[in-house]
Short mmCIF file of C-alpha atoms in Angstrom, two decimals:
data_model
loop_
_atom_site.label_atom_id
_atom_site.label_comp_id
_atom_site.label_asym_id
_atom_site.label_seq_id
_atom_site.Cartn_x
_atom_site.Cartn_y
_atom_site.Cartn_z
CA UNK A 251 32.67 -1.42 16.65
CA UNK A 252 33.21 2.23 16.08
CA UNK A 253 36.36 4.31 18.13
CA UNK A 254 34.80 7.43 17.72
CA UNK A 255 33.13 9.15 20.11
CA UNK A 256 30.67 12.35 19.53
CA UNK A 257 30.93 15.39 21.85
CA UNK A 258 27.88 16.24 23.53
CA UNK A 259 25.72 18.79 22.52
CA UNK A 260 26.57 22.31 24.72
CA UNK A 261 24.31 22.30 27.93
CA UNK A 262 21.98 24.83 27.64
CA UNK A 263 21.57 26.97 31.07
CA UNK A 264 18.62 25.68 33.14
CA UNK A 265 16.81 28.75 33.23
CA UNK A 266 16.18 29.28 29.45
CA UNK A 267 14.79 25.67 29.00
CA UNK A 268 11.35 25.54 27.69
CA UNK A 269 9.44 22.25 26.22
CA UNK A 270 6.29 23.67 26.33
CA UNK A 271 7.22 25.73 22.92
CA UNK A 272 7.56 23.83 19.75
CA UNK A 273 9.24 26.81 18.21
CA UNK A 274 12.37 25.34 20.14
CA UNK A 275 12.39 22.35 18.04
CA UNK A 276 12.41 23.89 14.95
CA UNK A 277 16.42 23.26 14.44
CA UNK A 278 17.89 19.64 15.33
CA UNK A 279 19.60 21.34 17.51
CA UNK A 280 18.20 23.19 20.78
CA UNK A 281 16.21 19.76 21.65
CA UNK A 282 19.11 17.64 22.02
CA UNK A 283 20.88 21.07 24.71
CA UNK A 284 17.52 21.03 26.70
CA UNK A 285 17.37 17.17 27.03
CA UNK A 286 20.96 17.36 28.35
CA UNK A 287 20.88 19.98 30.64
CA UNK A 288 17.95 18.41 31.85
CA UNK A 289 19.13 15.11 32.32
CA UNK A 290 21.79 16.48 34.24
CA UNK A 291 21.21 19.28 36.52
CA UNK A 292 17.53 18.55 36.61
CA UNK A 293 16.28 15.34 35.69
CA UNK A 294 12.43 15.16 36.62
CA UNK A 295 12.05 18.86 35.35
CA UNK A 296 8.98 21.07 36.62
CA UNK A 297 7.91 22.76 33.76
CA UNK A 298 5.99 26.10 33.31
CA UNK A 299 3.48 26.27 30.36
CA UNK A 300 1.71 29.24 28.77
CA UNK A 301 -2.43 29.81 29.92
CA UNK A 302 -4.23 27.87 30.38
CA UNK A 303 -2.02 25.15 30.78
CA UNK A 304 -0.85 24.44 34.05
CA UNK A 305 2.96 22.76 33.55
CA UNK A 306 4.54 19.77 33.85
CA UNK A 307 6.94 17.33 35.06
CA UNK A 308 9.39 16.75 32.27
CA UNK A 309 11.05 13.11 32.93
CA UNK A 310 14.39 12.80 30.91
CA UNK A 311 15.88 10.19 32.06
CA UNK A 312 15.55 6.53 31.22
CA UNK A 313 15.10 4.60 34.12
CA UNK A 314 12.19 7.24 35.00
CA UNK A 315 10.62 6.92 32.04
CA UNK A 316 11.07 3.62 32.30
CA UNK A 317 9.06 3.64 35.62
CA UNK A 318 6.45 6.04 33.99
CA UNK A 319 5.85 3.92 31.16
CA UNK A 320 5.52 0.48 33.56
CA UNK A 321 3.04 1.58 36.29
CA UNK A 322 -0.68 3.25 34.54
CA UNK A 323 -1.63 2.66 37.89
CA UNK A 324 -0.43 5.34 39.59
CA UNK A 325 0.91 7.53 35.53
CA UNK A 326 -2.95 7.11 33.18
CA UNK A 327 -3.10 7.92 30.15
CA UNK A 328 -6.55 8.66 30.77
CA UNK A 329 -6.50 12.01 31.24
CA UNK A 330 -5.43 12.32 27.92
CA UNK A 331 -1.09 11.89 26.41
CA UNK A 332 -0.41 15.34 24.73
CA UNK A 333 0.30 18.50 26.27
CA UNK A 334 -2.96 19.68 26.20
CA UNK A 335 -5.46 19.90 28.58
CA UNK A 336 -8.82 18.42 28.82
CA UNK A 337 -11.86 18.12 30.27
CA UNK A 338 -14.32 15.65 31.21
CA UNK A 339 -16.51 16.09 27.53
CA UNK A 340 -13.42 16.20 25.74
CA UNK A 341 -12.34 13.03 27.27
CA UNK A 342 -15.57 11.40 26.23
CA UNK A 343 -15.35 12.95 22.72
CA UNK A 344 -11.29 12.96 21.53
CA UNK A 345 -10.36 9.04 23.73
CA UNK A 346 -8.83 5.96 21.43
CA UNK A 347 -6.68 2.94 22.54
CA UNK A 348 -4.50 5.55 23.81
CA UNK A 349 -6.15 7.43 26.12
CA UNK A 350 -7.23 4.18 28.12
CA UNK A 351 -6.20 1.91 30.84
CA UNK A 352 -6.65 -1.36 31.73
CA UNK A 353 -9.84 -3.72 30.70
CA UNK A 354 -11.45 -1.66 28.22
CA UNK A 355 -7.95 -0.38 27.54
CA UNK A 356 -6.27 -4.23 25.82
CA UNK A 357 -10.17 -5.09 24.94
CA UNK A 358 -9.49 -2.28 21.89
CA UNK A 359 -6.42 -2.92 21.86
CA UNK A 360 -7.10 -6.77 20.90
CA UNK A 361 -9.60 -5.86 18.16
CA UNK A 362 -6.56 -5.68 15.99
CA UNK A 363 -3.31 -7.08 17.37
CA UNK A 364 -3.76 -9.95 15.71
CA UNK A 365 -3.06 -7.94 12.83
CA UNK A 366 0.18 -6.83 13.60
CA UNK A 367 1.41 -9.68 15.17
CA UNK A 368 4.35 -12.28 13.95
CA UNK A 369 2.70 -14.64 12.04
CA UNK A 370 0.56 -11.53 9.84
CA UNK A 371 3.45 -9.04 8.77
CA UNK A 372 6.02 -12.23 8.24
CA UNK A 373 3.49 -13.03 5.46
CA UNK A 374 3.40 -9.32 4.25
CA UNK A 375 7.76 -10.24 3.59
CA UNK A 376 6.71 -10.39 -0.34
CA UNK A 377 4.62 -7.56 -1.15
CA UNK A 378 6.74 -5.34 1.84
CA UNK A 379 10.36 -5.94 -0.90
CA UNK A 380 8.30 -5.66 -4.01
CA UNK A 381 6.85 -2.22 -2.98
CA UNK A 382 10.25 -0.71 -1.88
CA UNK A 383 11.68 -2.21 -4.68
CA UNK A 384 8.96 -0.06 -7.40
CA UNK A 385 8.93 2.82 -4.42
CA UNK A 386 13.14 3.00 -4.70
CA UNK A 387 13.11 2.31 -8.37
CA UNK A 388 11.33 4.95 -9.07
CA UNK A 389 12.35 7.17 -6.77
CA UNK A 390 16.61 6.28 -8.02
CA UNK A 391 15.42 7.18 -11.73
CA UNK A 392 15.39 10.62 -11.25
CA UNK A 393 18.80 11.77 -9.67
CA UNK A 394 18.07 14.12 -7.74
CA UNK A 395 14.41 14.18 -5.53
CA UNK A 396 13.24 14.85 -2.05
CA UNK A 397 13.79 11.27 0.21
CA UNK A 398 10.81 12.07 2.28
CA UNK A 399 8.03 12.69 -0.98
CA UNK A 400 9.79 9.81 -3.10
CA UNK A 401 10.43 7.49 -0.31
CA UNK A 402 9.99 8.33 3.29
CA UNK A 403 6.20 8.82 3.05
CA UNK A 404 5.82 7.43 0.04
CA UNK A 405 6.70 3.64 1.37
CA UNK A 406 5.00 3.58 4.46
CA UNK A 407 1.65 5.04 3.16
CA UNK A 408 1.46 2.38 0.18
CA UNK A 409 1.35 -0.17 3.59
CA UNK A 410 -1.25 1.54 5.29
CA UNK A 411 -3.02 1.60 1.89
CA UNK A 412 -3.47 -2.11 1.35
CA UNK A 413 -3.24 -2.89 5.78
CA UNK A 414 -6.41 -0.73 5.19
CA UNK A 415 -7.37 -1.98 1.50
CA UNK A 416 -8.02 1.60 -0.08
CA UNK A 417 -7.43 2.61 -3.50
CA UNK A 418 -4.06 3.31 -4.42
CA UNK A 419 -5.27 7.04 -5.65
CA UNK A 420 -5.74 8.33 -1.48
CA UNK A 421 -2.12 8.09 -0.29
CA UNK A 422 -1.58 11.50 -1.20
CA UNK A 423 -4.68 12.45 0.72
CA UNK A 424 -3.78 9.84 3.65
CA UNK A 425 -0.64 11.49 3.66
CA UNK A 426 -1.99 15.98 3.72
CA UNK A 427 -4.34 14.48 6.32
CA UNK A 428 -1.74 13.20 8.54
CA UNK A 429 0.43 16.24 8.17
CA UNK A 430 -2.58 18.44 8.90
CA UNK A 431 -3.49 16.46 12.12
CA UNK A 432 0.40 15.58 13.57
CA UNK A 433 2.13 19.22 12.11
CA UNK A 434 -0.90 20.89 14.88
CA UNK A 435 2.16 23.67 15.65
CA UNK A 436 3.86 23.96 11.84
CA UNK A 437 2.05 27.09 9.99
CA UNK A 438 3.98 24.49 7.09
CA UNK A 439 0.88 22.06 8.01
CA UNK A 440 -2.01 23.08 10.04
CA UNK A 441 -5.22 24.55 8.83
CA UNK A 442 -5.65 26.07 12.37
CA UNK A 443 -2.54 26.72 14.75
CA UNK A 444 -2.93 24.73 18.36
CA UNK A 445 -3.08 26.92 20.67
CA UNK A 446 -4.95 29.75 18.69
CA UNK A 447 -8.68 31.39 19.45
CA UNK A 448 -9.48 29.96 15.89
CA UNK A 449 -8.33 26.47 17.84
CA UNK A 450 -11.34 26.80 20.11
CA UNK A 451 -13.84 26.05 17.75
CA UNK A 452 -12.05 22.80 17.09
CA UNK A 453 -11.31 21.79 20.85
CA UNK A 454 -13.70 18.07 20.50
CA UNK A 455 -11.80 17.09 17.54
CA UNK A 456 -8.74 15.40 18.21
CA UNK A 457 -5.66 17.36 17.88
CA UNK A 458 -8.42 20.44 16.92
CA UNK A 459 -7.69 19.64 13.53
CA UNK A 460 -10.28 20.47 11.07
CA UNK A 461 -9.39 17.29 9.11
CA UNK A 462 -10.26 14.55 11.70
CA UNK A 463 -13.40 15.71 10.28
CA UNK A 464 -12.42 14.78 6.70
CA UNK A 465 -11.34 11.45 8.58
CA UNK A 466 -13.52 10.10 10.37
CA UNK A 467 -15.81 10.82 6.89
CA UNK A 468 -13.45 8.76 5.18
CA UNK A 469 -13.53 5.96 7.46
CA UNK A 470 -17.09 6.10 7.42
CA UNK A 471 -17.43 5.50 4.33
CA UNK A 472 -15.14 2.56 4.50
CA UNK A 473 -17.00 1.40 7.58
CA UNK A 474 -20.31 0.91 5.76
CA UNK A 475 -19.31 -0.57 3.14
CA UNK A 476 -17.70 -3.30 5.26
CA UNK A 477 -19.73 -4.12 7.93
CA UNK A 478 -21.28 -7.33 8.15
CA UNK A 479 -18.19 -8.62 5.45
CA UNK A 480 -15.46 -11.19 6.05
CA UNK A 481 -12.94 -9.19 5.12
CA UNK A 482 -9.55 -9.47 6.97
CA UNK A 483 -8.47 -5.73 6.31
CA UNK A 484 -7.82 -3.74 9.55
CA UNK A 485 -11.35 -1.21 9.03
CA UNK A 486 -13.17 -4.76 8.66
CA UNK A 487 -12.08 -6.11 12.28
CA UNK A 488 -12.68 -2.45 13.70
CA UNK A 489 -16.49 -2.44 12.50
CA UNK A 490 -17.73 -6.23 13.16
CA UNK A 491 -15.10 -8.15 15.69
CA UNK A 492 -16.60 -7.61 19.55
CA UNK A 493 -13.79 -6.36 21.89
CA UNK A 494 -13.01 -9.31 24.33
CA UNK A 495 -15.04 -7.56 27.49
CA UNK A 496 -17.92 -8.00 24.80
CA UNK A 497 -18.55 -3.94 24.70
CA UNK A 498 -18.93 -3.31 20.92
CA UNK A 499 -17.09 0.02 19.28
CA UNK A 500 -19.31 2.49 19.36
CA UNK A 501 -19.20 5.15 16.76
CA UNK A 502 -17.18 7.11 18.25
CA UNK A 503 -15.11 5.05 19.57
CA UNK A 504 -14.91 3.91 15.85
CA UNK A 505 -14.19 7.18 14.10
CA UNK A 506 -10.49 7.71 16.43
CA UNK A 507 -9.49 4.10 16.33
CA UNK A 508 -9.93 4.60 12.35
CA UNK A 509 -8.12 8.27 12.77
CA UNK A 510 -5.53 6.95 15.06
CA UNK A 511 -4.32 4.19 12.38
CA UNK A 512 -4.33 7.19 9.42
CA UNK A 513 -1.73 8.81 11.42
CA UNK A 514 0.61 6.29 13.62
CA UNK A 515 -0.09 4.39 10.51
CA UNK A 516 2.47 6.62 9.02
CA UNK A 517 4.30 9.17 11.12
CA UNK A 518 6.72 6.84 12.86
CA UNK A 519 7.78 4.91 10.13
CA UNK A 520 8.21 7.81 8.30
CA UNK A 521 10.10 9.92 10.28
CA UNK A 522 12.45 7.07 11.30
CA UNK A 523 13.97 6.41 7.68
CA UNK A 524 14.09 9.83 6.80
CA UNK A 525 16.35 10.36 10.03
CA UNK A 526 18.00 6.76 9.16
CA UNK A 527 19.14 8.23 5.33
CA UNK A 528 20.17 11.69 6.70
CA UNK A 529 22.02 9.76 9.43
CA UNK A 530 23.89 8.13 6.47
CA UNK A 531 24.99 11.18 4.91
CA UNK A 532 26.00 13.06 7.59
CA UNK A 533 27.90 9.48 8.31
CA UNK A 534 29.40 7.66 5.57
CA UNK A 535 31.78 5.28 7.56
CA UNK A 536 28.83 3.63 8.99
CA UNK A 537 26.99 3.64 5.44
CA UNK A 538 29.86 1.80 3.97
CA UNK A 539 29.73 -0.67 7.37
CA UNK A 540 26.19 -1.58 6.26
CA UNK A 541 27.18 -1.99 2.33
CA UNK A 542 30.26 -3.94 3.41
CA UNK A 543 28.08 -5.93 4.88
CA UNK A 544 24.21 -6.16 5.23
CA UNK A 545 24.15 -8.99 7.76
CA UNK A 546 24.37 -5.87 9.77
CA UNK A 547 21.26 -3.97 9.27
CA UNK A 548 18.39 -6.39 11.27
CA UNK A 549 20.81 -4.62 14.52
CA UNK A 550 21.01 -1.25 12.57
CA UNK A 551 17.38 -1.00 12.78
CA UNK A 552 17.24 -0.29 16.15
CA UNK A 553 20.12 2.73 16.37
CA UNK A 554 18.19 4.07 13.42
CA UNK A 555 14.75 3.86 16.26
CA UNK A 556 16.96 5.10 18.73
CA UNK A 557 18.58 8.04 16.77
CA UNK A 558 15.31 8.90 15.41
CA UNK A 559 13.08 9.71 18.23
CA UNK A 560 10.45 10.27 16.02
CA UNK A 561 8.17 10.77 18.92
CA UNK A 562 9.65 13.41 21.37
CA UNK A 563 7.43 12.79 24.51
CA UNK A 564 4.27 11.33 25.24
CA UNK A 565 2.25 12.22 28.60
CA UNK A 566 0.18 11.16 31.57
CA UNK A 567 -1.26 11.91 34.65
CA UNK A 568 -0.66 11.38 38.39
CA UNK A 569 -3.66 9.69 39.98
CA UNK A 570 -2.98 9.67 43.80
CA UNK A 571 0.77 11.66 45.39
CA UNK A 572 3.68 9.88 44.89
CA UNK A 573 8.05 10.50 44.06
CA UNK A 574 9.87 10.34 40.99
CA UNK A 575 13.67 11.42 40.75
CA UNK A 576 14.06 13.54 44.01
CA UNK A 577 10.59 15.56 43.43
CA UNK A 578 7.39 14.87 44.81
CA UNK A 579 4.52 14.58 42.16
CA UNK A 580 0.84 15.32 43.34
CA UNK A 581 -2.36 14.12 42.36
CA UNK A 582 -3.06 15.60 38.62
CA UNK A 583 0.25 16.79 37.94
CA UNK A 584 0.76 15.77 34.19
CA UNK A 585 3.98 13.86 33.78
CA UNK A 586 5.43 13.87 30.36
CA UNK A 587 7.90 11.37 29.43
CA UNK A 588 10.54 12.44 27.20
CA UNK A 589 11.40 9.40 25.08
CA UNK A 590 14.19 11.16 22.79
CA UNK A 591 16.35 12.29 25.76
CA UNK A 592 15.97 9.21 27.39
CA UNK A 593 17.32 8.10 24.01
CA UNK A 594 20.80 10.27 24.79
CA UNK A 595 20.58 8.85 28.34
CA UNK A 596 24.12 8.35 28.80
CA UNK A 597 23.54 5.98 32.06
CA UNK A 598 21.58 3.66 29.58
CA UNK A 599 24.09 3.97 26.01
CA UNK A 600 27.27 4.17 25.81
CA UNK A 601 28.72 7.22 23.94
CA UNK A 602 24.71 8.09 23.01
CA UNK A 603 25.86 10.96 20.60
CA UNK A 604 27.91 8.34 18.37
CA UNK A 605 25.92 7.06 15.33
CA UNK A 606 26.80 3.55 16.01
CA UNK A 607 24.60 0.88 13.25
CA UNK A 608 27.22 -1.32 15.76
CA UNK A 609 25.74 -0.98 18.70
CA UNK A 610 24.69 -3.57 21.12
CA UNK A 611 22.76 -3.75 23.87
CA UNK A 612 19.64 -1.33 22.49
CA UNK A 613 17.73 -0.54 25.21
CA UNK A 614 16.09 2.43 23.28
CA UNK A 615 12.09 3.41 23.95
CA UNK A 616 10.60 4.89 21.08
CA UNK A 617 7.68 2.61 21.15
CA UNK A 618 7.56 3.09 24.94
CA UNK A 619 9.79 0.92 27.59
CA UNK A 620 7.59 -2.57 28.38
CA UNK A 621 4.31 -0.70 29.11
CA UNK A 622 0.71 -2.13 27.87
CA UNK A 623 1.12 1.68 25.78
CA UNK A 624 4.04 -0.80 24.05
CA UNK A 625 3.30 1.13 20.38
CA UNK A 626 0.86 -1.62 18.70
CA UNK A 627 2.63 -1.82 15.70
CA UNK A 628 6.56 -2.05 16.54
CA UNK A 629 7.03 -4.77 14.46
CA UNK A 630 5.76 -3.70 11.55
CA UNK A 631 7.99 -0.28 11.75
CA UNK A 632 11.14 -2.64 11.76
CA UNK A 633 10.05 -4.86 9.28
CA UNK A 634 9.16 -1.79 7.36
CA UNK A 635 12.22 0.00 7.73
CA UNK A 636 14.66 -3.60 7.59
CA UNK A 637 13.38 -4.37 4.31
CA UNK A 638 14.19 -0.65 3.43
CA UNK A 639 17.48 -0.34 3.98
CA UNK A 640 18.20 -4.17 2.51
CA UNK A 641 16.94 -2.88 -0.74
CA UNK A 642 18.30 0.81 -0.48
CA UNK A 643 22.07 0.75 -0.02
CA UNK A 644 22.55 -1.90 -2.68
CA UNK A 645 21.04 0.39 -5.29
CA UNK A 646 23.71 3.59 -4.25
CA UNK A 647 27.16 4.36 -4.65
CA UNK A 648 26.75 7.77 -3.52
CA UNK A 649 24.06 10.13 -1.77
CA UNK A 650 24.28 13.55 -0.83
CA UNK A 651 22.02 16.80 0.27
CA UNK A 652 21.30 19.47 -2.22
CA UNK A 653 20.08 21.88 0.38
CA UNK A 654 18.01 22.01 3.42
CA UNK A 655 16.66 19.77 5.58
CA UNK A 656 13.73 21.11 7.83
CA UNK A 657 11.76 20.11 10.53
CA UNK A 658 8.82 20.00 11.67
CA UNK A 659 7.59 22.57 14.32
CA UNK A 660 6.30 20.68 16.90
CA UNK A 661 7.42 19.40 20.23
CA UNK A 662 5.72 16.07 19.46
CA UNK A 663 6.58 14.55 16.59
CA UNK A 664 10.56 14.61 15.53
CA UNK A 665 9.46 15.36 11.65
CA UNK A 666 11.69 16.15 8.88
CA UNK A 667 9.80 18.09 6.25
CA UNK A 668 12.25 17.48 3.26
CA UNK A 669 15.39 15.66 2.69
CA UNK A 670 16.44 16.99 -1.13
CA UNK A 671 19.18 14.43 -2.55
CA UNK A 672 21.23 13.54 -5.35
CA UNK A 673 21.80 10.28 -5.61
CA UNK A 674 24.65 8.27 -7.74
CA UNK A 675 23.77 4.48 -8.31
CA UNK A 676 25.39 1.89 -7.65
#
């Protein structure tokens, strides 16, 4: 076990905290300063927002995050899970399983839940290991390369292509769509920046991104080909399975479900792998521990997930007046769980700013915390990350950064854009 203790980030004055500004999240330092201040000074903090939004409660302690996530009756997802405020028409047009609660949420989740269960995921092990080896051999042969482009993005998108049963040549397009949709506050990615006047014409599309229309068109063509068949891929399951509540998926349900798979099936795993590799480069003692004892890697995956916190937040909306952390929450208030902050909570983790691959009792909230919206693909993500590092670490003798590591300008996804490295093979 590590004996070092990494200092906490320098706190930020409370009146300077602004979680609503995605620009504050682009340097990889400021978010942790803001979270540290909030946890210690105002753990359920009222955060004003620019109009037309009305502000939100920022929930930053692990225990409070868990309480919100486990209580969908008081804190609903049905008014959307990101910061954007939507009207009833937008809810009807844009809602995916993320924006549903109760019976309908469970019914839609069950359509593909088995495809993400242990028996199916375990059957992918040989495929995943072979794919990982191919990805790494191609990248490492170059010596100097962008780890994000060649490894972190390439590997999970190949897995997604397998799950959707789409051709490998579509991979780059799938990655581009994910970047454009999730990166809707980053000018390097977005067609139209969220909050701009131009984004109003796309208000009924997921993430207000015109890329959503392209994803819809792609998914509809797959659905047309698979409908009535007996395929085991995710698209076939969506178009040929009646949910448990007996209500078939509408065309709009399919569009939004398919888009969610394209985005979520890549982003979390991709950014966790990138952050984990970056952390191992910055903490060579931890890389050496894993090199000497590969049996530590499954445990290390949990630390990778805690450390990376690839999704900064998810939002809920109060269904009634309530109390949280000593604050009076009113019906209709936005309540935002800052998972990344919960993953650095000193009350939940000893020495939370240490990157420690031997950390035990790692009760992180990266996939949610025991609520009905626990990430459906968490086992697949864990398996992909484990196999990636089981195959990667024995192949590298040395790895170092060769340039800057820019972040996605976003207060939603904690993403690394590029990770330029030079690798000496083992």
